[in-house]
Amino acid sequence: MIRFRPLPVMTLLTIAALIALIVLGRWQWDKYVLKSRAAHEPVAQMTISSYQPVLDGIQFVFGVRPDTHHPGWRVFAPVQYGASTVFVDSDFIEQVQAPRASEVRFPATLRSGAPITGASIRPEPAGPFAPPPQPLQRAWYVADLAAMGRNSGLSAVADYYIAGAYVGADGRATPNPFALAHGADAMPPARHLGYALTWYGLAAVLLVIYFAYHASAGRLSLRPPRRQQD
């Protein structure tokens, strides 16, 4: 026969903590499933031509390269394409501080008028913990295309950008590492799986501690009660 006399305050705190740990574990598990699927999804490609570069409209978006895991700033260069303005993610500057716009040249591949081919991506909205942008430095921590366009005095900004190839100093083009499917980002899916297992593991440890404490305090027993002797 199980005899259990729970401590009220400790029980309420344990239930609250247990719910929080399970919610966090489920959140990371869902992100693991979503990113695992996104890793195998093709990314839509598009090509534009007959455009005009907007030479003074460069903006910078902070990012961590998925291939090298190095932090830096993506160079978003706008081009006038028909009646709309399209940003092109065309280069990556590997440094922590935001670059000075006056020291960054407009990408030569876009000044030449050659067709632009790359992944067509609609950026995710900013999360609650994203750092605020620095419009005066043209520095953004999330690609807010409409705000970036307004910061450059541009209108009719497309709700997508083109992740074009990055051209190195040697002139060789490499695929854009940020050309990822919807739901994917720089963090690999396995990392989210590890986080999920950690949260679930903490929930299990919390239950063990809870019941172990009650057992040591004599409030939990699996043995039948002792018979009172006459």
mmCIF file with all atom_site columns, C-alpha atoms in Angstrom:
data_model
loop_
_atom_site.group_PDB
_atom_site.id
_atom_site.type_symbol
_atom_site.label_atom_id
_atom_site.label_alt_id
_atom_site.label_comp_id
_atom_site.label_asym_id
_atom_site.label_entity_id
_atom_site.label_seq_id
_atom_site.pdbx_PDB_ins_code
_atom_site.Cartn_x
_atom_site.Cartn_y
_atom_site.Cartn_z
_atom_site.occupancy
_atom_site.B_iso_or_equiv
_atom_site.pdbx_formal_charge
_atom_site.auth_seq_id
_atom_site.auth_comp_id
_atom_site.auth_asym_id
_atom_site.auth_atom_id
_atom_site.pdbx_PDB_model_num
ATOM 1   C CA . MET A 1 1   ? 0.000  0.000  0.000   1.00 0.00 ? 1   MET A CA 1
ATOM 2   C CA . ILE A 1 2   ? 1.369  3.421  -0.968  1.00 0.00 ? 2   ILE A CA 1
ATOM 3   C CA . ARG A 1 3   ? 1.269  6.088  1.714   1.00 0.00 ? 3   ARG A CA 1
ATOM 4   C CA . PHE A 1 4   ? 1.882  9.600  0.376   1.00 0.00 ? 4   PHE A CA 1
ATOM 5   C CA . ARG A 1 5   ? 1.481  12.886 2.249   1.00 0.00 ? 5   ARG A CA 1
ATOM 6   C CA . PRO A 1 6   ? 2.733  15.639 -0.123  1.00 0.00 ? 6   PRO A CA 1
ATOM 7   C CA . LEU A 1 7   ? 4.095  18.940 1.133   1.00 0.00 ? 7   LEU A CA 1
ATOM 8   C CA . PRO A 1 8   ? 1.710  21.582 -0.285  1.00 0.00 ? 8   PRO A CA 1
ATOM 9   C CA . VAL A 1 9   ? 4.172  24.383 -1.116  1.00 0.00 ? 9   VAL A CA 1
ATOM 10  C CA . MET A 1 10  ? 6.838  22.074 -2.485  1.00 0.00 ? 10  MET A CA 1
ATOM 11  C CA . THR A 1 11  ? 4.228  20.262 -4.583  1.00 0.00 ? 11  THR A CA 1
ATOM 12  C CA . LEU A 1 12  ? 2.914  23.484 -6.142  1.00 0.00 ? 12  LEU A CA 1
ATOM 13  C CA . LEU A 1 13  ? 6.429  24.700 -6.962  1.00 0.00 ? 13  LEU A CA 1
ATOM 14  C CA . THR A 1 14  ? 7.354  21.320 -8.425  1.00 0.00 ? 14  THR A CA 1
ATOM 15  C CA . ILE A 1 15  ? 4.260  21.218 -10.633 1.00 0.00 ? 15  ILE A CA 1
ATOM 16  C CA . ALA A 1 16  ? 4.964  24.746 -11.933 1.00 0.00 ? 16  ALA A CA 1
ATOM 17  C CA . ALA A 1 17  ? 8.612  23.917 -12.665 1.00 0.00 ? 17  ALA A CA 1
ATOM 18  C CA . LEU A 1 18  ? 7.644  20.609 -14.272 1.00 0.00 ? 18  LEU A CA 1
ATOM 19  C CA . ILE A 1 19  ? 5.182  22.303 -16.625 1.00 0.00 ? 19  ILE A CA 1
ATOM 20  C CA . ALA A 1 20  ? 7.808  24.889 -17.613 1.00 0.00 ? 20  ALA A CA 1
ATOM 21  C CA . LEU A 1 21  ? 10.433 22.214 -18.322 1.00 0.00 ? 21  LEU A CA 1
ATOM 22  C CA . ILE A 1 22  ? 8.018  20.147 -20.413 1.00 0.00 ? 22  ILE A CA 1
ATOM 23  C CA . VAL A 1 23  ? 6.933  23.212 -22.411 1.00 0.00 ? 23  VAL A CA 1
ATOM 24  C CA . LEU A 1 24  ? 10.568 24.135 -23.097 1.00 0.00 ? 24  LEU A CA 1
ATOM 25  C CA . GLY A 1 25  ? 11.351 20.569 -24.112 1.00 0.00 ? 25  GLY A CA 1
ATOM 26  C CA . ARG A 1 26  ? 8.388  20.433 -26.476 1.00 0.00 ? 26  ARG A CA 1
ATOM 27  C CA . TRP A 1 27  ? 9.373  23.812 -27.971 1.00 0.00 ? 27  TRP A CA 1
ATOM 28  C CA . GLN A 1 28  ? 12.876 22.582 -28.779 1.00 0.00 ? 28  GLN A CA 1
ATOM 29  C CA . TRP A 1 29  ? 11.539 19.250 -30.068 1.00 0.00 ? 29  TRP A CA 1
ATOM 30  C CA . ASP A 1 30  ? 9.193  21.047 -32.470 1.00 0.00 ? 30  ASP A CA 1
ATOM 31  C CA . LYS A 1 31  ? 12.091 23.176 -33.745 1.00 0.00 ? 31  LYS A CA 1
ATOM 32  C CA . TYR A 1 32  ? 14.168 20.015 -34.229 1.00 0.00 ? 32  TYR A CA 1
ATOM 33  C CA . VAL A 1 33  ? 11.403 18.414 -36.311 1.00 0.00 ? 33  VAL A CA 1
ATOM 34  C CA . LEU A 1 34  ? 10.823 21.601 -38.341 1.00 0.00 ? 34  LEU A CA 1
ATOM 35  C CA . LYS A 1 35  ? 14.501 22.127 -39.116 1.00 0.00 ? 35  LYS A CA 1
ATOM 36  C CA . SER A 1 36  ? 15.052 18.460 -39.938 1.00 0.00 ? 36  SER A CA 1
ATOM 37  C CA . ARG A 1 37  ? 12.336 18.719 -42.566 1.00 0.00 ? 37  ARG A CA 1
ATOM 38  C CA . ALA A 1 38  ? 13.590 22.078 -43.858 1.00 0.00 ? 38  ALA A CA 1
ATOM 39  C CA . ALA A 1 39  ? 17.098 20.675 -44.327 1.00 0.00 ? 39  ALA A CA 1
ATOM 40  C CA . HIS A 1 40  ? 15.752 18.420 -47.109 1.00 0.00 ? 40  HIS A CA 1
ATOM 41  C CA . GLU A 1 41  ? 13.457 20.945 -48.785 1.00 0.00 ? 41  GLU A CA 1
ATOM 42  C CA . PRO A 1 42  ? 14.584 22.651 -52.016 1.00 0.00 ? 42  PRO A CA 1
ATOM 43  C CA . VAL A 1 43  ? 14.911 26.431 -52.016 1.00 0.00 ? 43  VAL A CA 1
ATOM 44  C CA . ALA A 1 44  ? 13.113 28.356 -54.752 1.00 0.00 ? 44  ALA A CA 1
ATOM 45  C CA . GLN A 1 45  ? 15.527 29.965 -57.229 1.00 0.00 ? 45  GLN A CA 1
ATOM 46  C CA . MET A 1 46  ? 14.933 33.004 -59.397 1.00 0.00 ? 46  MET A CA 1
ATOM 47  C CA . THR A 1 47  ? 16.832 35.130 -61.902 1.00 0.00 ? 47  THR A CA 1
ATOM 48  C CA . ILE A 1 48  ? 16.344 38.829 -62.590 1.00 0.00 ? 48  ILE A CA 1
ATOM 49  C CA . SER A 1 49  ? 17.847 41.001 -65.298 1.00 0.00 ? 49  SER A CA 1
ATOM 50  C CA . SER A 1 50  ? 17.288 44.507 -66.678 1.00 0.00 ? 50  SER A CA 1
ATOM 51  C CA . TYR A 1 51  ? 17.711 46.120 -63.282 1.00 0.00 ? 51  TYR A CA 1
ATOM 52  C CA . GLN A 1 52  ? 19.405 49.280 -62.042 1.00 0.00 ? 52  GLN A CA 1
ATOM 53  C CA . PRO A 1 53  ? 21.668 49.242 -58.961 1.00 0.00 ? 53  PRO A CA 1
ATOM 54  C CA . VAL A 1 54  ? 20.837 51.710 -56.171 1.00 0.00 ? 54  VAL A CA 1
ATOM 55  C CA . LEU A 1 55  ? 24.410 52.607 -55.301 1.00 0.00 ? 55  LEU A CA 1
ATOM 56  C CA . ASP A 1 56  ? 23.767 54.503 -52.064 1.00 0.00 ? 56  ASP A CA 1
ATOM 57  C CA . GLY A 1 57  ? 21.255 52.073 -50.542 1.00 0.00 ? 57  GLY A CA 1
ATOM 58  C CA . ILE A 1 58  ? 23.467 49.360 -49.017 1.00 0.00 ? 58  ILE A CA 1
ATOM 59  C CA . GLN A 1 59  ? 22.297 47.918 -45.677 1.00 0.00 ? 59  GLN A CA 1
ATOM 60  C CA . PHE A 1 60  ? 23.994 45.408 -43.373 1.00 0.00 ? 60  PHE A CA 1
ATOM 61  C CA . VAL A 1 61  ? 22.357 42.435 -41.638 1.00 0.00 ? 61  VAL A CA 1
ATOM 62  C CA . PHE A 1 62  ? 24.182 40.572 -38.891 1.00 0.00 ? 62  PHE A CA 1
ATOM 63  C CA . GLY A 1 63  ? 24.484 36.813 -39.251 1.00 0.00 ? 63  GLY A CA 1
ATOM 64  C CA . VAL A 1 64  ? 26.514 33.749 -38.382 1.00 0.00 ? 64  VAL A CA 1
ATOM 65  C CA . ARG A 1 65  ? 27.578 31.769 -41.425 1.00 0.00 ? 65  ARG A CA 1
ATOM 66  C CA . PRO A 1 66  ? 26.101 28.254 -41.325 1.00 0.00 ? 66  PRO A CA 1
ATOM 67  C CA . ASP A 1 67  ? 29.163 26.812 -43.068 1.00 0.00 ? 67  ASP A CA 1
ATOM 68  C CA . THR A 1 68  ? 31.986 28.380 -41.019 1.00 0.00 ? 68  THR A CA 1
ATOM 69  C CA . HIS A 1 69  ? 30.037 29.526 -37.917 1.00 0.00 ? 69  HIS A CA 1
ATOM 70  C CA . HIS A 1 70  ? 31.855 32.869 -38.113 1.00 0.00 ? 70  HIS A CA 1
ATOM 71  C CA . PRO A 1 71  ? 29.917 36.037 -37.227 1.00 0.00 ? 71  PRO A CA 1
ATOM 72  C CA . GLY A 1 72  ? 29.778 38.966 -39.587 1.00 0.00 ? 72  GLY A CA 1
ATOM 73  C CA . TRP A 1 73  ? 27.599 41.254 -41.667 1.00 0.00 ? 73  TRP A CA 1
ATOM 74  C CA . ARG A 1 74  ? 25.704 40.370 -44.811 1.00 0.00 ? 74  ARG A CA 1
ATOM 75  C CA . VAL A 1 75  ? 25.728 43.080 -47.462 1.00 0.00 ? 75  VAL A CA 1
ATOM 76  C CA . PHE A 1 76  ? 22.202 43.737 -48.725 1.00 0.00 ? 76  PHE A CA 1
ATOM 77  C CA . ALA A 1 77  ? 22.462 45.761 -51.932 1.00 0.00 ? 77  ALA A CA 1
ATOM 78  C CA . PRO A 1 78  ? 19.226 47.101 -53.468 1.00 0.00 ? 78  PRO A CA 1
ATOM 79  C CA . VAL A 1 79  ? 18.458 47.103 -57.169 1.00 0.00 ? 79  VAL A CA 1
ATOM 80  C CA . GLN A 1 80  ? 15.546 48.694 -59.005 1.00 0.00 ? 80  GLN A CA 1
ATOM 81  C CA . TYR A 1 81  ? 13.722 45.900 -60.789 1.00 0.00 ? 81  TYR A CA 1
ATOM 82  C CA . GLY A 1 82  ? 10.744 47.140 -62.735 1.00 0.00 ? 82  GLY A CA 1
ATOM 83  C CA . ALA A 1 83  ? 8.414  49.036 -60.394 1.00 0.00 ? 83  ALA A CA 1
ATOM 84  C CA . SER A 1 84  ? 9.851  47.455 -57.231 1.00 0.00 ? 84  SER A CA 1
ATOM 85  C CA . THR A 1 85  ? 13.096 47.477 -55.287 1.00 0.00 ? 85  THR A CA 1
ATOM 86  C CA . VAL A 1 86  ? 14.723 44.129 -54.532 1.00 0.00 ? 86  VAL A CA 1
ATOM 87  C CA . PHE A 1 87  ? 17.482 43.610 -51.993 1.00 0.00 ? 87  PHE A CA 1
ATOM 88  C CA . VAL A 1 88  ? 20.261 41.214 -52.930 1.00 0.00 ? 88  VAL A CA 1
ATOM 89  C CA . ASP A 1 89  ? 22.311 39.466 -50.235 1.00 0.00 ? 89  ASP A CA 1
ATOM 90  C CA . SER A 1 90  ? 25.530 39.767 -52.182 1.00 0.00 ? 90  SER A CA 1
ATOM 91  C CA . ASP A 1 91  ? 28.519 39.649 -49.809 1.00 0.00 ? 91  ASP A CA 1
ATOM 92  C CA . PHE A 1 92  ? 29.649 38.835 -46.282 1.00 0.00 ? 92  PHE A CA 1
ATOM 93  C CA . ILE A 1 93  ? 32.013 40.933 -44.151 1.00 0.00 ? 93  ILE A CA 1
ATOM 94  C CA . GLU A 1 94  ? 33.534 38.878 -41.368 1.00 0.00 ? 94  GLU A CA 1
ATOM 95  C CA . GLN A 1 95  ? 33.795 41.224 -38.384 1.00 0.00 ? 95  GLN A CA 1
ATOM 96  C CA . VAL A 1 96  ? 31.934 41.955 -35.160 1.00 0.00 ? 96  VAL A CA 1
ATOM 97  C CA . GLN A 1 97  ? 31.400 45.702 -35.525 1.00 0.00 ? 97  GLN A CA 1
ATOM 98  C CA . ALA A 1 98  ? 29.041 46.970 -38.184 1.00 0.00 ? 98  ALA A CA 1
ATOM 99  C CA . PRO A 1 99  ? 30.921 48.135 -41.318 1.00 0.00 ? 99  PRO A CA 1
ATOM 100 C CA . ARG A 1 100 ? 31.007 51.766 -42.346 1.00 0.00 ? 100 ARG A CA 1
ATOM 101 C CA . ALA A 1 101 ? 28.791 52.229 -45.382 1.00 0.00 ? 101 ALA A CA 1
ATOM 102 C CA . SER A 1 102 ? 31.243 54.766 -46.811 1.00 0.00 ? 102 SER A CA 1
ATOM 103 C CA . GLU A 1 103 ? 33.992 52.123 -46.817 1.00 0.00 ? 103 GLU A CA 1
ATOM 104 C CA . VAL A 1 104 ? 31.993 49.363 -48.527 1.00 0.00 ? 104 VAL A CA 1
ATOM 105 C CA . ARG A 1 105 ? 31.770 49.429 -52.292 1.00 0.00 ? 105 ARG A CA 1
ATOM 106 C CA . PHE A 1 106 ? 28.626 48.375 -54.072 1.00 0.00 ? 106 PHE A CA 1
ATOM 107 C CA . PRO A 1 107 ? 29.211 44.792 -55.300 1.00 0.00 ? 107 PRO A CA 1
ATOM 108 C CA . ALA A 1 108 ? 30.864 44.768 -58.686 1.00 0.00 ? 108 ALA A CA 1
ATOM 109 C CA . THR A 1 109 ? 28.715 41.863 -59.908 1.00 0.00 ? 109 THR A CA 1
ATOM 110 C CA . LEU A 1 110 ? 25.608 44.025 -59.473 1.00 0.00 ? 110 LEU A CA 1
ATOM 111 C CA . ARG A 1 111 ? 27.176 47.128 -61.036 1.00 0.00 ? 111 ARG A CA 1
ATOM 112 C CA . SER A 1 112 ? 27.971 45.190 -64.199 1.00 0.00 ? 112 SER A CA 1
ATOM 113 C CA . GLY A 1 113 ? 24.307 44.521 -64.964 1.00 0.00 ? 113 GLY A CA 1
ATOM 114 C CA . ALA A 1 114 ? 24.800 40.752 -65.235 1.00 0.00 ? 114 ALA A CA 1
ATOM 115 C CA . PRO A 1 115 ? 21.713 38.640 -64.457 1.00 0.00 ? 115 PRO A CA 1
ATOM 116 C CA . ILE A 1 116 ? 21.258 37.931 -60.761 1.00 0.00 ? 116 ILE A CA 1
ATOM 117 C CA . THR A 1 117 ? 20.493 34.336 -59.834 1.00 0.00 ? 117 THR A CA 1
ATOM 118 C CA . GLY A 1 118 ? 19.853 33.123 -56.314 1.00 0.00 ? 118 GLY A CA 1
ATOM 119 C CA . ALA A 1 119 ? 17.382 31.817 -53.801 1.00 0.00 ? 119 ALA A CA 1
ATOM 120 C CA . SER A 1 120 ? 14.216 33.847 -53.326 1.00 0.00 ? 120 SER A CA 1
ATOM 121 C CA . ILE A 1 121 ? 13.703 34.165 -49.565 1.00 0.00 ? 121 ILE A CA 1
ATOM 122 C CA . ARG A 1 122 ? 11.049 35.842 -47.449 1.00 0.00 ? 122 ARG A CA 1
ATOM 123 C CA . PRO A 1 123 ? 12.694 36.635 -44.120 1.00 0.00 ? 123 PRO A CA 1
ATOM 124 C CA . GLU A 1 124 ? 11.265 35.589 -40.786 1.00 0.00 ? 124 GLU A CA 1
ATOM 125 C CA . PRO A 1 125 ? 9.894  38.344 -38.512 1.00 0.00 ? 125 PRO A CA 1
ATOM 126 C CA . ALA A 1 126 ? 12.047 39.536 -35.630 1.00 0.00 ? 126 ALA A CA 1
ATOM 127 C CA . GLY A 1 127 ? 11.840 37.478 -32.451 1.00 0.00 ? 127 GLY A CA 1
ATOM 128 C CA . PRO A 1 128 ? 11.218 38.952 -28.990 1.00 0.00 ? 128 PRO A CA 1
ATOM 129 C CA . PHE A 1 129 ? 14.909 38.776 -28.063 1.00 0.00 ? 129 PHE A CA 1
ATOM 130 C CA . ALA A 1 130 ? 16.359 40.263 -31.263 1.00 0.00 ? 130 ALA A CA 1
ATOM 131 C CA . PRO A 1 131 ? 18.612 43.280 -30.604 1.00 0.00 ? 131 PRO A CA 1
ATOM 132 C CA . PRO A 1 132 ? 17.206 46.597 -31.828 1.00 0.00 ? 132 PRO A CA 1
ATOM 133 C CA . PRO A 1 133 ? 18.441 47.835 -35.222 1.00 0.00 ? 133 PRO A CA 1
ATOM 134 C CA . GLN A 1 134 ? 20.855 50.717 -35.677 1.00 0.00 ? 134 GLN A CA 1
ATOM 135 C CA . PRO A 1 135 ? 19.450 52.598 -38.692 1.00 0.00 ? 135 PRO A CA 1
ATOM 136 C CA . LEU A 1 136 ? 22.074 55.357 -38.596 1.00 0.00 ? 136 LEU A CA 1
ATOM 137 C CA . GLN A 1 137 ? 24.785 52.713 -39.042 1.00 0.00 ? 137 GLN A CA 1
ATOM 138 C CA . ARG A 1 138 ? 22.537 50.812 -41.496 1.00 0.00 ? 138 ARG A CA 1
ATOM 139 C CA . ALA A 1 139 ? 22.934 47.827 -39.186 1.00 0.00 ? 139 ALA A CA 1
ATOM 140 C CA . TRP A 1 140 ? 20.141 45.305 -38.669 1.00 0.00 ? 140 TRP A CA 1
ATOM 141 C CA . TYR A 1 141 ? 19.975 42.081 -36.704 1.00 0.00 ? 141 TYR A CA 1
ATOM 142 C CA . VAL A 1 142 ? 16.984 40.770 -38.661 1.00 0.00 ? 142 VAL A CA 1
ATOM 143 C CA . ALA A 1 143 ? 16.310 41.378 -42.343 1.00 0.00 ? 143 ALA A CA 1
ATOM 144 C CA . ASP A 1 144 ? 13.405 43.831 -42.078 1.00 0.00 ? 144 ASP A CA 1
ATOM 145 C CA . LEU A 1 145 ? 13.227 44.629 -45.774 1.00 0.00 ? 145 LEU A CA 1
ATOM 146 C CA . ALA A 1 146 ? 10.548 47.340 -45.556 1.00 0.00 ? 146 ALA A CA 1
ATOM 147 C CA . ALA A 1 147 ? 12.404 49.198 -42.782 1.00 0.00 ? 147 ALA A CA 1
ATOM 148 C CA . MET A 1 148 ? 15.717 48.788 -44.608 1.00 0.00 ? 148 MET A CA 1
ATOM 149 C CA . GLY A 1 149 ? 14.142 50.284 -47.709 1.00 0.00 ? 149 GLY A CA 1
ATOM 150 C CA . ARG A 1 150 ? 12.744 53.247 -45.800 1.00 0.00 ? 150 ARG A CA 1
ATOM 151 C CA . ASN A 1 151 ? 16.166 53.779 -44.250 1.00 0.00 ? 151 ASN A CA 1
ATOM 152 C CA . SER A 1 152 ? 17.551 54.147 -47.767 1.00 0.00 ? 152 SER A CA 1
ATOM 153 C CA . GLY A 1 153 ? 14.701 56.360 -48.957 1.00 0.00 ? 153 GLY A CA 1
ATOM 154 C CA . LEU A 1 154 ? 13.323 53.594 -51.169 1.00 0.00 ? 154 LEU A CA 1
ATOM 155 C CA . SER A 1 155 ? 9.701  52.674 -51.824 1.00 0.00 ? 155 SER A CA 1
ATOM 156 C CA . ALA A 1 156 ? 7.877  49.644 -53.201 1.00 0.00 ? 156 ALA A CA 1
ATOM 157 C CA . VAL A 1 157 ? 10.367 47.268 -51.580 1.00 0.00 ? 157 VAL A CA 1
ATOM 158 C CA . ALA A 1 158 ? 9.703  43.610 -52.395 1.00 0.00 ? 158 ALA A CA 1
ATOM 159 C CA . ASP A 1 159 ? 8.843  41.307 -49.485 1.00 0.00 ? 159 ASP A CA 1
ATOM 160 C CA . TYR A 1 160 ? 11.588 38.891 -50.542 1.00 0.00 ? 160 TYR A CA 1
ATOM 161 C CA . TYR A 1 161 ? 15.312 39.148 -51.147 1.00 0.00 ? 161 TYR A CA 1
ATOM 162 C CA . ILE A 1 162 ? 17.658 37.234 -53.400 1.00 0.00 ? 162 ILE A CA 1
ATOM 163 C CA . ALA A 1 163 ? 20.451 35.273 -51.735 1.00 0.00 ? 163 ALA A CA 1
ATOM 164 C CA . GLY A 1 164 ? 23.019 35.617 -54.494 1.00 0.00 ? 164 GLY A CA 1
ATOM 165 C CA . ALA A 1 165 ? 26.404 33.973 -54.716 1.00 0.00 ? 165 ALA A CA 1
ATOM 166 C CA . TYR A 1 166 ? 29.272 35.453 -52.711 1.00 0.00 ? 166 TYR A CA 1
ATOM 167 C CA . VAL A 1 167 ? 32.270 36.466 -54.820 1.00 0.00 ? 167 VAL A CA 1
ATOM 168 C CA . GLY A 1 168 ? 35.618 36.291 -53.015 1.00 0.00 ? 168 GLY A CA 1
ATOM 169 C CA . ALA A 1 169 ? 38.690 38.452 -53.456 1.00 0.00 ? 169 ALA A CA 1
ATOM 170 C CA . ASP A 1 170 ? 39.996 35.914 -55.971 1.00 0.00 ? 170 ASP A CA 1
ATOM 171 C CA . GLY A 1 171 ? 36.909 36.388 -58.132 1.00 0.00 ? 171 GLY A CA 1
ATOM 172 C CA . ARG A 1 172 ? 35.490 32.952 -57.463 1.00 0.00 ? 172 ARG A CA 1
ATOM 173 C CA . ALA A 1 173 ? 31.789 32.666 -56.675 1.00 0.00 ? 173 ALA A CA 1
ATOM 174 C CA . THR A 1 174 ? 30.577 30.430 -53.861 1.00 0.00 ? 174 THR A CA 1
ATOM 175 C CA . PRO A 1 175 ? 26.951 29.498 -53.061 1.00 0.00 ? 175 PRO A CA 1
ATOM 176 C CA . ASN A 1 176 ? 25.279 31.743 -50.524 1.00 0.00 ? 176 ASN A CA 1
ATOM 177 C CA . PRO A 1 177 ? 25.362 29.847 -47.189 1.00 0.00 ? 177 PRO A CA 1
ATOM 178 C CA . PHE A 1 178 ? 22.219 31.671 -46.018 1.00 0.00 ? 178 PHE A CA 1
ATOM 179 C CA . ALA A 1 179 ? 20.115 30.292 -48.883 1.00 0.00 ? 179 ALA A CA 1
ATOM 180 C CA . LEU A 1 180 ? 18.101 28.074 -46.557 1.00 0.00 ? 180 LEU A CA 1
ATOM 181 C CA . ALA A 1 181 ? 14.539 26.785 -46.743 1.00 0.00 ? 181 ALA A CA 1
ATOM 182 C CA . HIS A 1 182 ? 11.758 28.267 -44.613 1.00 0.00 ? 182 HIS A CA 1
ATOM 183 C CA . GLY A 1 183 ? 12.226 27.277 -40.968 1.00 0.00 ? 183 GLY A CA 1
ATOM 184 C CA . ALA A 1 184 ? 15.938 26.605 -41.266 1.00 0.00 ? 184 ALA A CA 1
ATOM 185 C CA . ASP A 1 185 ? 18.706 28.751 -39.837 1.00 0.00 ? 185 ASP A CA 1
ATOM 186 C CA . ALA A 1 186 ? 22.349 28.622 -38.820 1.00 0.00 ? 186 ALA A CA 1
ATOM 187 C CA . MET A 1 187 ? 21.738 26.346 -35.819 1.00 0.00 ? 187 MET A CA 1
ATOM 188 C CA . PRO A 1 188 ? 21.789 22.644 -36.836 1.00 0.00 ? 188 PRO A CA 1
ATOM 189 C CA . PRO A 1 189 ? 18.744 20.490 -35.961 1.00 0.00 ? 189 PRO A CA 1
ATOM 190 C CA . ALA A 1 190 ? 20.829 18.234 -33.707 1.00 0.00 ? 190 ALA A CA 1
ATOM 191 C CA . ARG A 1 191 ? 21.433 21.170 -31.364 1.00 0.00 ? 191 ARG A CA 1
ATOM 192 C CA . HIS A 1 192 ? 17.693 21.537 -30.784 1.00 0.00 ? 192 HIS A CA 1
ATOM 193 C CA . LEU A 1 193 ? 17.422 17.796 -30.152 1.00 0.00 ? 193 LEU A CA 1
ATOM 194 C CA . GLY A 1 194 ? 20.105 18.139 -27.485 1.00 0.00 ? 194 GLY A CA 1
ATOM 195 C CA . TYR A 1 195 ? 18.246 21.023 -25.873 1.00 0.00 ? 195 TYR A CA 1
ATOM 196 C CA . ALA A 1 196 ? 14.978 19.064 -25.892 1.00 0.00 ? 196 ALA A CA 1
ATOM 197 C CA . LEU A 1 197 ? 16.592 16.055 -24.231 1.00 0.00 ? 197 LEU A CA 1
ATOM 198 C CA . THR A 1 198 ? 18.169 18.383 -21.659 1.00 0.00 ? 198 THR A CA 1
ATOM 199 C CA . TRP A 1 199 ? 14.835 19.954 -20.677 1.00 0.00 ? 199 TRP A CA 1
ATOM 200 C CA . TYR A 1 200 ? 13.097 16.577 -20.519 1.00 0.00 ? 200 TYR A CA 1
ATOM 201 C CA . GLY A 1 201 ? 15.997 15.172 -18.517 1.00 0.00 ? 201 GLY A CA 1
ATOM 202 C CA . LEU A 1 202 ? 15.751 18.017 -16.008 1.00 0.00 ? 202 LEU A CA 1
ATOM 203 C CA . ALA A 1 203 ? 12.032 17.306 -15.645 1.00 0.00 ? 203 ALA A CA 1
ATOM 204 C CA . ALA A 1 204 ? 12.790 13.658 -14.855 1.00 0.00 ? 204 ALA A CA 1
ATOM 205 C CA . VAL A 1 205 ? 15.485 14.650 -12.335 1.00 0.00 ? 205 VAL A CA 1
ATOM 206 C CA . LEU A 1 206 ? 13.047 17.065 -10.682 1.00 0.00 ? 206 LEU A CA 1
ATOM 207 C CA . LEU A 1 207 ? 10.514 14.251 -10.191 1.00 0.00 ? 207 LEU A CA 1
ATOM 208 C CA . VAL A 1 208 ? 13.178 11.980 -8.718  1.00 0.00 ? 208 VAL A CA 1
ATOM 209 C CA . ILE A 1 209 ? 14.269 14.674 -6.255  1.00 0.00 ? 209 ILE A CA 1
ATOM 210 C CA . TYR A 1 210 ? 10.671 15.435 -5.321  1.00 0.00 ? 210 TYR A CA 1
ATOM 211 C CA . PHE A 1 211 ? 9.740  11.863 -4.479  1.00 0.00 ? 211 PHE A CA 1
ATOM 212 C CA . ALA A 1 212 ? 13.136 11.093 -2.908  1.00 0.00 ? 212 ALA A CA 1
ATOM 213 C CA . TYR A 1 213 ? 12.726 14.023 -0.521  1.00 0.00 ? 213 TYR A CA 1
ATOM 214 C CA . HIS A 1 214 ? 9.246  12.901 0.499   1.00 0.00 ? 214 HIS A CA 1
ATOM 215 C CA . ALA A 1 215 ? 10.520 9.374  1.047   1.00 0.00 ? 215 ALA A CA 1
ATOM 216 C CA . SER A 1 216 ? 13.402 10.590 3.240   1.00 0.00 ? 216 SER A CA 1
ATOM 217 C CA . ALA A 1 217 ? 10.996 12.757 5.242   1.00 0.00 ? 217 ALA A CA 1
ATOM 218 C CA . GLY A 1 218 ? 8.725  9.800  5.898   1.00 0.00 ? 218 GLY A CA 1
ATOM 219 C CA . ARG A 1 219 ? 5.929  11.186 3.760   1.00 0.00 ? 219 ARG A CA 1
ATOM 220 C CA . LEU A 1 220 ? 6.181  8.530  1.061   1.00 0.00 ? 220 LEU A CA 1
ATOM 221 C CA . SER A 1 221 ? 6.236  4.849  1.810   1.00 0.00 ? 221 SER A CA 1
ATOM 222 C CA . LEU A 1 222 ? 5.582  1.750  -0.237  1.00 0.00 ? 222 LEU A CA 1
ATOM 223 C CA . ARG A 1 223 ? 5.364  -0.504 2.807   1.00 0.00 ? 223 ARG A CA 1
ATOM 224 C CA . PRO A 1 224 ? 2.117  -1.318 4.514   1.00 0.00 ? 224 PRO A CA 1
ATOM 225 C CA . PRO A 1 225 ? 1.503  0.583  7.732   1.00 0.00 ? 225 PRO A CA 1
ATOM 226 C CA . ARG A 1 226 ? 2.610  -1.094 10.948  1.00 0.00 ? 226 ARG A CA 1
ATOM 227 C CA . ARG A 1 227 ? -0.082 -2.700 12.974  1.00 0.00 ? 227 ARG A CA 1
ATOM 228 C CA . GLN A 1 228 ? -0.530 -1.217 16.373  1.00 0.00 ? 228 GLN A CA 1
ATOM 229 C CA . GLN A 1 229 ? 0.158  -3.685 19.119  1.00 0.00 ? 229 GLN A CA 1
ATOM 230 C CA . ASP A 1 230 ? -2.351 -4.049 21.906  1.00 0.00 ? 230 ASP A CA 1
#
